[in-house]
């Protein structure tokens, strides 16, 4: 199989920290790789090194093919939305038809419809890619290999993201068994040393059943001294085994969430937010027509829709209690927006969270640990944190504020997988109400109990999970979409056969299918 890129003995530092330490990596034709790891572990830096935008301090990169990069930080144009800018970058990269595509967060600011379109394009695309993305569904649908960066090194896992999670879970289970085995052997050796130590101490004393005349018999003292020496030798041997016993660290166990929410009993299962003929307009443009709705205490409602449909405008109306919106007096709203302006940069993580929370320090530190700020991490000032870490602190601060209703605008943007899954678990255990905007399908699937859609200037509310919502949507798909999906499946199949056994007949069949798809698109 053709090799497209090779990296050898790559080392790269950030100040005095070794960020990347990769002995060898190879990318072959048709590789479909998802690159994952915590924020700050070097995913973007690695893509830039492979693209030769950054020269590593040690090692070399050999490119054997045409390579294109979709960068994470995209130049924003004042006349275009974030989604339009991202689509332009994607289009420009794919139009160059590279053999290897390096894509850094390509789904940022894209709505679900375009993400699904991009998925289909990349499925049918004849080339290799490495994708950095926090969108787990995107990685699931496209990748056949996952590379995990941790402490500078890459570990390869076969399969998509879900397969990677399963393999990590097996590793975690093996580590737990190793820890149990280590603890058991450690306790056994410590017990054996204690027993021998007690015997050695008794060996120096005259036995109770030995008379004074018997104890004076020649050879009695040397016998007990020899016995004690033998026991001391055994103890020394056991202590050596204990010292050589390979230490196994216990994994951090995250305690369950138990927090008291303000006015919880007053809002539970009751209508807490009511909208009467609420319409949305911006600069004279209609976003959605007048709609009445209600939100109950305990609802976890996801708001979804294409870019520019007014999702953020809708939640701002709720936060500000605009005309037509009425809130229960018991409702206390905590709002998270993309502007992280609630943090005081010179204060610590703990001080920032405590400033708006009445929860005790033990619970605050428990939640911070759930978000992977362990022990002395909580004393770090905000100004030394990465962008993703600051988002985690801002989310934790809102979560622990004196509120019972969370309103979140794209909370998973700029978070790594570990942080997303941690926050996801907190929201699932949260007893209050949640209203959130997100394009992260897995996140919506895990958290939401109701779905609001804004589409074609209409607001609709579905009572049920995202999975149930998608199932309910299926019968409405038109015949054209079904035919298009079938054609795309056939194109993928023919492309696969062409790459293995090229022939004129297959090439002709491929061209016919492409023409048929183009006609259908028109």
Coordinates of C-alpha atoms in Angstrom, one line a residue:
X1 CA 0.0 0.0 0.0
X2 CA 1.3 3.5 -0.9
X3 CA 2.8 5.5 1.9
X4 CA 1.7 9.2 1.9
X5 CA 3.7 10.6 4.9
X6 CA 6.3 9.5 7.4
X7 CA 7.5 11.1 10.6
X8 CA 10.7 10.0 12.3
X9 CA 12.1 10.8 15.8
X10 CA 9.9 13.9 16.3
X11 CA 10.5 15.9 19.5
X12 CA 8.9 19.3 20.1
X13 CA 9.0 21.5 23.2
X14 CA 6.7 24.2 24.6
X15 CA 9.1 26.3 26.8
X16 CA 10.8 23.5 28.8
X17 CA 7.9 21.0 28.5
X18 CA 8.3 18.1 26.1
X19 CA 5.0 18.3 24.2
X20 CA 5.6 15.7 21.5
X21 CA 7.9 12.6 21.6
X22 CA 7.1 10.4 18.7
X23 CA 9.6 7.9 17.4
X24 CA 7.8 7.0 14.2
X25 CA 4.5 7.4 12.5
X26 CA 3.3 6.5 9.0
X27 CA 0.2 7.4 7.0
X28 CA -0.9 5.2 4.2
X29 CA -3.3 5.5 1.2
X30 CA -7.0 5.3 2.4
X31 CA -6.1 5.7 6.1
X32 CA -9.0 7.4 8.0
X33 CA -7.5 8.5 11.4
X34 CA -9.1 10.3 14.3
X35 CA -6.6 12.2 16.5
X36 CA -7.8 12.6 20.1
X37 CA -6.3 13.7 23.4
X38 CA -6.8 16.3 26.2
X39 CA -6.6 20.0 25.5
X40 CA -3.0 21.2 25.4
X41 CA -1.6 17.7 24.5
X42 CA -0.3 18.8 21.1
X43 CA -3.0 17.7 18.5
X44 CA -2.9 21.0 16.6
X45 CA 0.9 21.2 16.8
X46 CA 1.3 17.7 15.4
X47 CA -0.9 18.5 12.4
X48 CA 1.1 21.7 11.7
X49 CA 4.3 19.6 12.0
X50 CA 3.0 17.0 9.5
X51 CA 1.9 19.8 7.2
X52 CA 5.4 21.4 7.5
X53 CA 3.9 24.6 8.8
X54 CA 6.0 24.1 12.0
X55 CA 9.5 22.6 12.0
X56 CA 10.0 20.2 15.0
X57 CA 13.0 20.8 17.2
X58 CA 14.1 17.3 16.5
X59 CA 13.2 14.7 13.8
X60 CA 12.0 15.0 10.2
X61 CA 8.7 14.7 8.3
X62 CA 8.7 13.2 4.8
X63 CA 5.7 13.9 2.6
X64 CA 5.2 11.6 -0.4
X65 CA 1.9 13.1 -1.5
X66 CA -0.1 16.3 -2.0
X67 CA -1.3 17.4 1.5
X68 CA -3.8 20.0 2.5
X69 CA -4.6 21.5 6.0
X70 CA -8.0 22.8 7.3
X71 CA -6.8 24.9 10.3
X72 CA -8.5 25.1 13.6
X73 CA -8.2 28.9 13.8
X74 CA -9.9 30.3 10.7
X75 CA -9.7 33.9 9.5
X76 CA -13.1 35.4 10.2
X77 CA -14.6 37.7 7.6
X78 CA -16.9 40.4 8.9
X79 CA -19.4 39.8 6.1
X80 CA -19.7 36.0 6.7
X81 CA -20.8 33.8 9.6
X82 CA -18.5 31.4 11.3
X83 CA -20.3 28.5 9.5
X84 CA -19.8 30.1 6.1
X85 CA -16.1 30.7 6.8
X86 CA -15.6 27.0 7.9
X87 CA -17.5 25.8 4.7
X88 CA -15.2 27.9 2.5
X89 CA -12.1 26.4 4.1
X90 CA -13.5 22.9 3.6
X91 CA -14.5 23.5 0.0
X92 CA -11.1 25.1 -0.9
X93 CA -9.2 22.1 0.7
X94 CA -11.3 19.4 -1.0
X95 CA -11.3 21.2 -4.4
X96 CA -7.5 20.8 -4.5
X97 CA -8.1 17.0 -4.3
X98 CA -5.3 16.2 -1.9
X99 CA -4.2 12.6 -1.3
X100 CA -3.9 13.5 2.4
X101 CA -6.2 15.9 4.3
X102 CA -5.3 17.2 7.7
X103 CA -8.5 18.6 9.3
X104 CA -8.4 20.4 12.7
X105 CA -11.9 20.8 14.1
X106 CA -13.6 20.9 10.7
X107 CA -17.1 20.9 12.2
X108 CA -16.7 24.1 14.3
X109 CA -19.7 26.4 13.7
X110 CA -21.3 24.0 11.3
X111 CA -25.0 23.0 11.7
X112 CA -26.1 19.4 11.9
X113 CA -27.3 19.3 8.2
X114 CA -23.9 20.5 6.9
X115 CA -22.0 18.2 9.3
X116 CA -23.9 15.2 7.9
X117 CA -23.3 16.4 4.3
X118 CA -19.5 16.7 5.1
X119 CA -19.6 13.2 6.6
X120 CA -21.1 11.8 3.3
X121 CA -18.6 13.8 1.2
X122 CA -15.6 12.4 3.2
X123 CA -17.1 8.8 3.1
X124 CA -17.2 9.0 -0.7
X125 CA -13.9 10.9 -0.9
X126 CA -10.9 9.0 -2.4
X127 CA -8.1 9.9 -0.1
X128 CA -6.6 9.6 3.4
X129 CA -7.2 12.0 6.3
X130 CA -6.4 12.8 9.9
X131 CA -9.2 14.5 11.7
X132 CA -9.0 16.4 15.1
X133 CA -12.6 16.7 16.3
X134 CA -14.6 16.9 19.6
X135 CA -17.6 15.6 17.6
X136 CA -17.7 11.9 18.6
X137 CA -20.5 11.0 16.1
X138 CA -18.4 12.5 13.3
X139 CA -15.4 10.4 14.3
X140 CA -17.6 7.3 14.7
X141 CA -19.0 7.7 11.2
X142 CA -15.7 8.3 9.4
X143 CA -12.7 6.9 11.2
X144 CA -11.2 3.4 11.1
X145 CA -8.3 4.2 13.4
X146 CA -7.9 6.4 16.5
X147 CA -4.6 7.9 17.5
X148 CA -4.5 9.1 21.1
X149 CA -1.9 11.6 22.2
X150 CA -1.0 11.4 25.8
X151 CA 2.2 12.7 27.5
X152 CA 3.8 13.3 24.1
X153 CA 3.3 9.8 22.7
X154 CA 0.8 8.3 20.3
X155 CA -1.1 5.1 21.0
X156 CA -3.0 3.5 18.1
X157 CA -6.4 1.9 18.5
X158 CA -8.2 0.1 15.6
X159 CA -11.8 1.0 14.9
X160 CA -13.9 4.2 15.3
X161 CA -14.3 6.4 18.4
X162 CA -16.8 4.0 20.1
X163 CA -14.4 1.1 19.6
X164 CA -11.6 3.2 21.1
X165 CA -13.8 4.0 24.2
X166 CA -14.6 0.3 24.6
X167 CA -10.8 -0.6 24.4
X168 CA -10.1 2.2 27.0
X169 CA -12.7 0.7 29.2
X170 CA -11.1 -2.7 29.0
X171 CA -7.7 -1.1 29.8
X172 CA -9.3 0.6 32.8
X173 CA -10.8 -2.7 34.0
X174 CA -7.4 -4.4 33.6
X175 CA -5.8 -1.6 35.7
X176 CA -8.4 -2.1 38.4
X177 CA -7.7 -5.8 38.5
X178 CA -3.9 -5.1 38.6
X179 CA -4.5 -2.7 41.5
X180 CA -6.6 -5.3 43.4
X181 CA -3.9 -7.9 42.8
X182 CA -1.2 -5.5 44.0
X183 CA -3.1 -4.5 47.1
X184 CA -3.8 -8.2 48.0
X185 CA -0.1 -9.2 47.6
X186 CA 1.0 -6.1 49.6
X187 CA -1.3 -6.9 52.5
X188 CA -0.3 -10.6 52.4
X189 CA 3.5 -9.7 52.6
X190 CA 2.8 -7.0 55.3
X191 CA 0.9 -9.6 57.4
X192 CA 3.6 -12.2 57.0
X193 CA 6.3 -9.7 58.1
X194 CA 4.2 -8.8 61.1
X195 CA 3.7 -12.4 62.1
X196 CA 7.4 -13.3 61.7
X197 CA 8.4 -10.1 63.6
X198 CA 6.2 -11.2 66.6
X199 CA 7.8 -14.7 66.5
X200 CA 11.3 -13.2 66.4
X201 CA 10.6 -11.1 69.4
X202 CA 9.2 -14.1 71.3
X203 CA 12.3 -16.1 70.4
X204 CA 14.5 -13.9 72.7
X205 CA 12.2 -14.7 75.7
X206 CA 12.2 -17.8 77.9
X207 CA 9.2 -20.0 76.9
X208 CA 6.6 -20.2 79.6
X209 CA 6.6 -24.0 79.7
X210 CA 10.4 -24.1 80.2
X211 CA 11.6 -24.5 83.8
X212 CA 14.6 -22.5 85.2
X213 CA 16.8 -25.7 85.3
X214 CA 15.8 -26.5 81.7
X215 CA 16.6 -23.0 80.5
X216 CA 20.1 -23.3 82.0
X217 CA 20.9 -26.4 79.9
X218 CA 23.9 -25.9 77.6
X219 CA 22.7 -25.1 74.1
X220 CA 19.3 -23.7 74.9
X221 CA 20.3 -20.0 74.5
X222 CA 22.1 -20.6 71.2
X223 CA 19.1 -22.6 69.9
X224 CA 16.7 -19.6 70.5
X225 CA 19.3 -17.1 69.2
X226 CA 19.6 -19.2 66.0
X227 CA 15.8 -19.4 65.7
X228 CA 15.6 -15.6 66.0
X229 CA 18.4 -15.1 63.4
X230 CA 16.5 -17.4 60.9
X231 CA 13.3 -15.5 61.5
X232 CA 15.1 -12.1 60.9
X233 CA 16.5 -13.5 57.7
X234 CA 13.0 -14.5 56.6
X235 CA 11.7 -11.0 57.5
X236 CA 14.5 -9.4 55.5
X237 CA 13.5 -11.6 52.5
X238 CA 9.8 -10.6 52.8
X239 CA 10.7 -6.9 53.1
X240 CA 12.8 -7.1 50.0
X241 CA 9.9 -8.7 48.1
X242 CA 7.6 -5.9 49.4
X243 CA 10.1 -3.3 48.2
X244 CA 10.4 -4.9 44.8
X245 CA 6.6 -5.2 44.4
X246 CA 5.7 -3.0 41.5
X247 CA 3.5 -0.2 42.7
X248 CA 0.1 0.2 40.9
X249 CA -1.7 3.5 41.3
X250 CA -5.4 3.5 42.0
X251 CA -7.5 5.4 39.5
X252 CA -9.3 8.5 40.7
X253 CA -12.9 7.5 41.6
X254 CA -15.4 10.3 41.0
X255 CA -18.0 10.5 43.8
X256 CA -21.7 10.8 42.9
X257 CA -23.2 14.3 42.6
X258 CA -25.2 15.4 45.7
X259 CA -26.0 19.1 45.6
X260 CA -28.9 21.2 46.9
X261 CA -30.5 23.5 44.4
X262 CA -32.3 26.7 45.2
X263 CA -36.1 26.4 45.1
X264 CA -35.9 22.9 43.6
X265 CA -39.2 21.7 45.1
X266 CA -41.0 24.8 44.0
X267 CA -40.2 24.3 40.3
X268 CA -40.0 20.5 39.9
X269 CA -42.5 19.2 37.2
X270 CA -44.2 22.6 37.0
X271 CA -44.3 25.1 34.2
X272 CA -41.3 27.4 34.9
X273 CA -41.1 29.3 31.6
X274 CA -44.0 30.2 29.3
X275 CA -43.8 31.9 25.9
X276 CA -46.9 33.6 24.4
X277 CA -46.7 34.4 20.7
X278 CA -42.9 34.8 20.8
X279 CA -41.4 35.8 17.4
X280 CA -37.8 36.3 16.4
X281 CA -36.4 39.0 14.2
X282 CA -33.0 40.5 13.6
X283 CA -32.4 43.7 11.6
X284 CA -35.9 43.3 10.1
X285 CA -35.3 39.7 9.0
X286 CA -37.7 37.1 10.4
X287 CA -35.9 34.2 12.2
X288 CA -39.1 32.4 13.3
X289 CA -42.8 33.2 13.3
X290 CA -44.8 33.7 16.5
X291 CA -44.9 30.6 18.7
X292 CA -46.3 29.8 22.1
X293 CA -44.5 27.2 24.3
X294 CA -43.8 26.1 27.8
X295 CA -40.9 24.6 29.6
X296 CA -41.3 22.4 32.8
X297 CA -39.1 22.1 35.8
X298 CA -36.7 19.2 35.2
X299 CA -36.8 19.5 31.4
X300 CA -33.5 19.1 29.6
X301 CA -34.2 20.7 26.3
X302 CA -31.8 20.8 23.3
X303 CA -32.3 23.6 20.7
X304 CA -31.2 22.5 17.3
X305 CA -31.3 24.1 13.8
X306 CA -29.2 25.3 10.9
X307 CA -26.7 28.2 11.3
X308 CA -28.5 31.6 11.3
X309 CA -31.9 30.3 12.3
X310 CA -31.9 32.2 15.7
X311 CA -31.0 29.6 18.3
X312 CA -28.8 32.0 20.3
X313 CA -31.4 34.8 19.9
X314 CA -34.1 32.4 21.4
X315 CA -32.1 31.6 24.5
X316 CA -31.2 35.3 25.0
X317 CA -34.9 36.1 25.0
X318 CA -35.4 33.6 27.9
X319 CA -32.3 34.9 29.8
X320 CA -33.4 38.5 29.5
X321 CA -37.1 37.8 30.0
X322 CA -38.1 39.6 26.8
X323 CA -41.6 40.5 25.7
X324 CA -43.8 37.4 25.6
X325 CA -41.6 35.4 28.0
X326 CA -42.8 34.9 31.6
X327 CA -40.7 33.2 34.2
X328 CA -41.8 31.6 37.5
X329 CA -40.6 33.6 40.5
X330 CA -38.8 30.5 41.7
X331 CA -36.7 30.2 38.6
X332 CA -33.0 31.2 39.0
X333 CA -31.1 31.1 35.7
X334 CA -27.4 30.5 35.2
X335 CA -26.3 31.5 31.7
X336 CA -23.2 30.3 29.8
X337 CA -22.3 32.0 26.6
X338 CA -19.3 31.7 24.2
X339 CA -17.8 34.9 25.8
X340 CA -16.0 33.7 28.8
X341 CA -16.1 37.1 30.6
X342 CA -17.2 35.8 34.1
X343 CA -13.7 34.7 35.2
X344 CA -11.3 36.9 37.2
X345 CA -7.9 36.2 35.6
X346 CA -5.7 36.8 38.6
X347 CA -7.8 34.7 41.0
X348 CA -7.6 30.9 41.3
X349 CA -9.9 28.3 39.9
X350 CA -11.4 27.6 43.4
X351 CA -11.8 31.3 44.2
X352 CA -13.6 32.0 40.9
X353 CA -16.1 29.1 41.5
X354 CA -16.6 30.0 45.2
X355 CA -17.4 33.6 44.3
X356 CA -20.9 32.7 43.0
X357 CA -21.6 29.5 44.9
X358 CA -23.1 28.8 48.3
X359 CA -22.1 25.1 48.1
X360 CA -19.4 23.9 50.6
X361 CA -15.8 23.6 49.6
X362 CA -15.9 19.8 49.7
X363 CA -18.7 19.7 47.1
X364 CA -17.0 22.4 45.0
X365 CA -13.7 20.4 44.9
X366 CA -15.7 17.2 44.1
X367 CA -17.3 18.9 41.1
X368 CA -13.9 20.3 40.0
X369 CA -12.4 16.8 40.3
X370 CA -15.2 15.5 38.1
X371 CA -14.1 18.2 35.5
X372 CA -10.5 16.9 36.0
X373 CA -9.1 19.6 38.2
X374 CA -7.5 17.5 40.9
X375 CA -5.9 18.4 44.3
X376 CA -3.6 21.4 44.0
X377 CA -4.9 22.2 40.4
X378 CA -7.7 24.2 42.0
X379 CA -5.2 26.8 43.2
X380 CA -3.9 27.7 39.7
X381 CA -4.7 31.2 38.6
X382 CA -7.0 31.5 35.5
X383 CA -4.4 33.4 33.5
X384 CA -2.1 30.3 33.3
X385 CA -4.9 28.1 31.9
X386 CA -5.5 27.1 28.3
X387 CA -8.6 28.2 26.4
X388 CA -10.3 24.8 26.9
X389 CA -9.4 24.8 30.7
X390 CA -11.0 28.2 31.0
X391 CA -14.2 27.0 29.4
X392 CA -14.3 24.1 31.9
X393 CA -13.9 26.6 34.8
X394 CA -16.6 28.9 33.4
X395 CA -19.0 25.9 33.0
X396 CA -18.3 24.7 36.5
X397 CA -18.8 28.2 37.9
X398 CA -22.3 28.4 36.2
X399 CA -23.1 24.8 37.2
X400 CA -22.4 25.5 40.9
X401 CA -24.0 29.0 41.1
X402 CA -27.2 29.6 43.1
X403 CA -29.4 28.6 40.2
X404 CA -31.9 25.9 39.3
X405 CA -32.1 26.4 35.5
X406 CA -29.0 26.2 33.3
X407 CA -29.1 28.0 29.9
X408 CA -26.0 26.9 27.8
X409 CA -24.9 28.2 24.4
X410 CA -22.7 25.6 22.7
X411 CA -21.1 24.4 26.0
X412 CA -18.9 21.8 24.3
X413 CA -17.0 24.0 21.9
X414 CA -13.3 24.0 22.6
X415 CA -13.5 21.1 25.1
X416 CA -11.6 17.9 24.7
X417 CA -13.5 14.5 24.7
X418 CA -12.7 13.8 28.4
X419 CA -14.1 17.2 29.4
X420 CA -17.2 16.8 27.3
X421 CA -17.9 13.4 28.8
X422 CA -17.3 14.7 32.3
X423 CA -19.7 17.6 31.9
X424 CA -22.2 15.3 30.2
X425 CA -22.2 13.0 33.3
X426 CA -22.8 16.1 35.5
X427 CA -25.7 17.3 33.5
X428 CA -27.3 13.8 33.4
X429 CA -27.2 13.8 37.3
X430 CA -28.4 17.4 37.6
X431 CA -31.8 17.8 39.2
X432 CA -32.6 21.2 37.8
X433 CA -33.7 22.3 34.3
X434 CA -31.4 22.7 31.3
X435 CA -31.9 24.6 28.0
X436 CA -29.0 24.3 25.7
X437 CA -27.9 25.0 22.1
X438 CA -25.5 22.4 20.6
X439 CA -24.4 20.8 17.3
X440 CA -22.8 17.9 19.2
X441 CA -25.1 15.0 18.3
X442 CA -23.7 12.6 21.0
X443 CA -24.0 15.3 23.6
X444 CA -27.6 16.0 22.7
X445 CA -28.3 12.2 22.6
X446 CA -26.9 11.7 26.1
X447 CA -28.4 14.8 27.8
X448 CA -31.7 15.9 26.2
X449 CA -35.1 14.8 27.2
X450 CA -36.9 17.2 24.8
X451 CA -35.9 18.6 21.4
X452 CA -36.8 22.1 20.1
X453 CA -36.1 22.7 16.3
X454 CA -36.0 26.0 14.5
X455 CA -36.4 25.3 10.8
X456 CA -38.0 27.2 7.9
X457 CA -38.9 30.0 10.4
X458 CA -40.9 27.5 12.4
X459 CA -40.4 26.4 16.0
X460 CA -41.4 22.8 16.9
X461 CA -41.0 21.0 20.1
X462 CA -40.6 17.2 20.3
X463 CA -41.2 15.4 23.6
X464 CA -38.6 12.7 23.7
X465 CA -34.9 12.0 23.3
X466 CA -32.7 12.8 20.3
X467 CA -32.7 9.2 19.2
X468 CA -36.6 9.1 19.3
X469 CA -36.6 12.4 17.5
X470 CA -34.4 11.1 14.7
X471 CA -36.6 7.9 14.4
X472 CA -39.7 10.1 14.2
X473 CA -38.1 12.1 11.4
X474 CA -37.3 9.2 9.2
X475 CA -40.7 8.6 7.5
X476 CA -40.8 12.2 6.3
X477 CA -37.7 11.8 4.2
X478 CA -38.6 12.2 0.5
X479 CA -38.0 9.7 -2.3
X480 CA -35.3 11.9 -3.8
X481 CA -33.2 11.8 -0.6
X482 CA -33.6 8.0 -0.5
X483 CA -32.5 7.6 -4.1
X484 CA -29.5 10.0 -3.4
X485 CA -28.5 7.9 -0.4
X486 CA -28.6 4.7 -2.5
X487 CA -26.5 6.3 -5.2
X488 CA -23.9 7.5 -2.7
X489 CA -23.7 4.0 -1.3
X490 CA -23.2 2.5 -4.8
X491 CA -20.5 5.1 -5.6
X492 CA -18.6 4.2 -2.4
X493 CA -18.8 0.5 -3.2
X494 CA -17.5 1.1 -6.8
X495 CA -14.7 3.3 -5.6
X496 CA -13.6 0.6 -3.2
X497 CA -13.6 -2.0 -6.0
X498 CA -11.7 0.4 -8.3
X499 CA -8.9 0.9 -5.8
X500 CA -8.4 -2.9 -5.6
X501 CA -9.1 -4.0 -9.2
X502 CA -9.3 -1.1 -11.7
X503 CA -11.0 -1.8 -15.0
X504 CA -12.6 0.2 -17.8
X505 CA -16.1 -1.3 -17.0
X506 CA -15.8 -0.2 -13.4
X507 CA -14.6 3.3 -14.4
X508 CA -17.6 3.6 -16.8
X509 CA -20.0 2.5 -14.0
X510 CA -18.4 5.0 -11.7
X511 CA -18.9 7.9 -14.2
X512 CA -22.5 6.8 -14.9
X513 CA -23.3 6.9 -11.1
X514 CA -21.6 10.3 -10.7
X515 CA -23.6 11.7 -13.7
X516 CA -26.8 10.3 -12.2
X517 CA -26.1 11.9 -8.8
X518 CA -25.3 15.3 -10.5
X519 CA -28.6 15.2 -12.4
X520 CA -30.4 14.3 -9.2
X521 CA -28.7 17.3 -7.4
X522 CA -29.8 19.6 -10.2

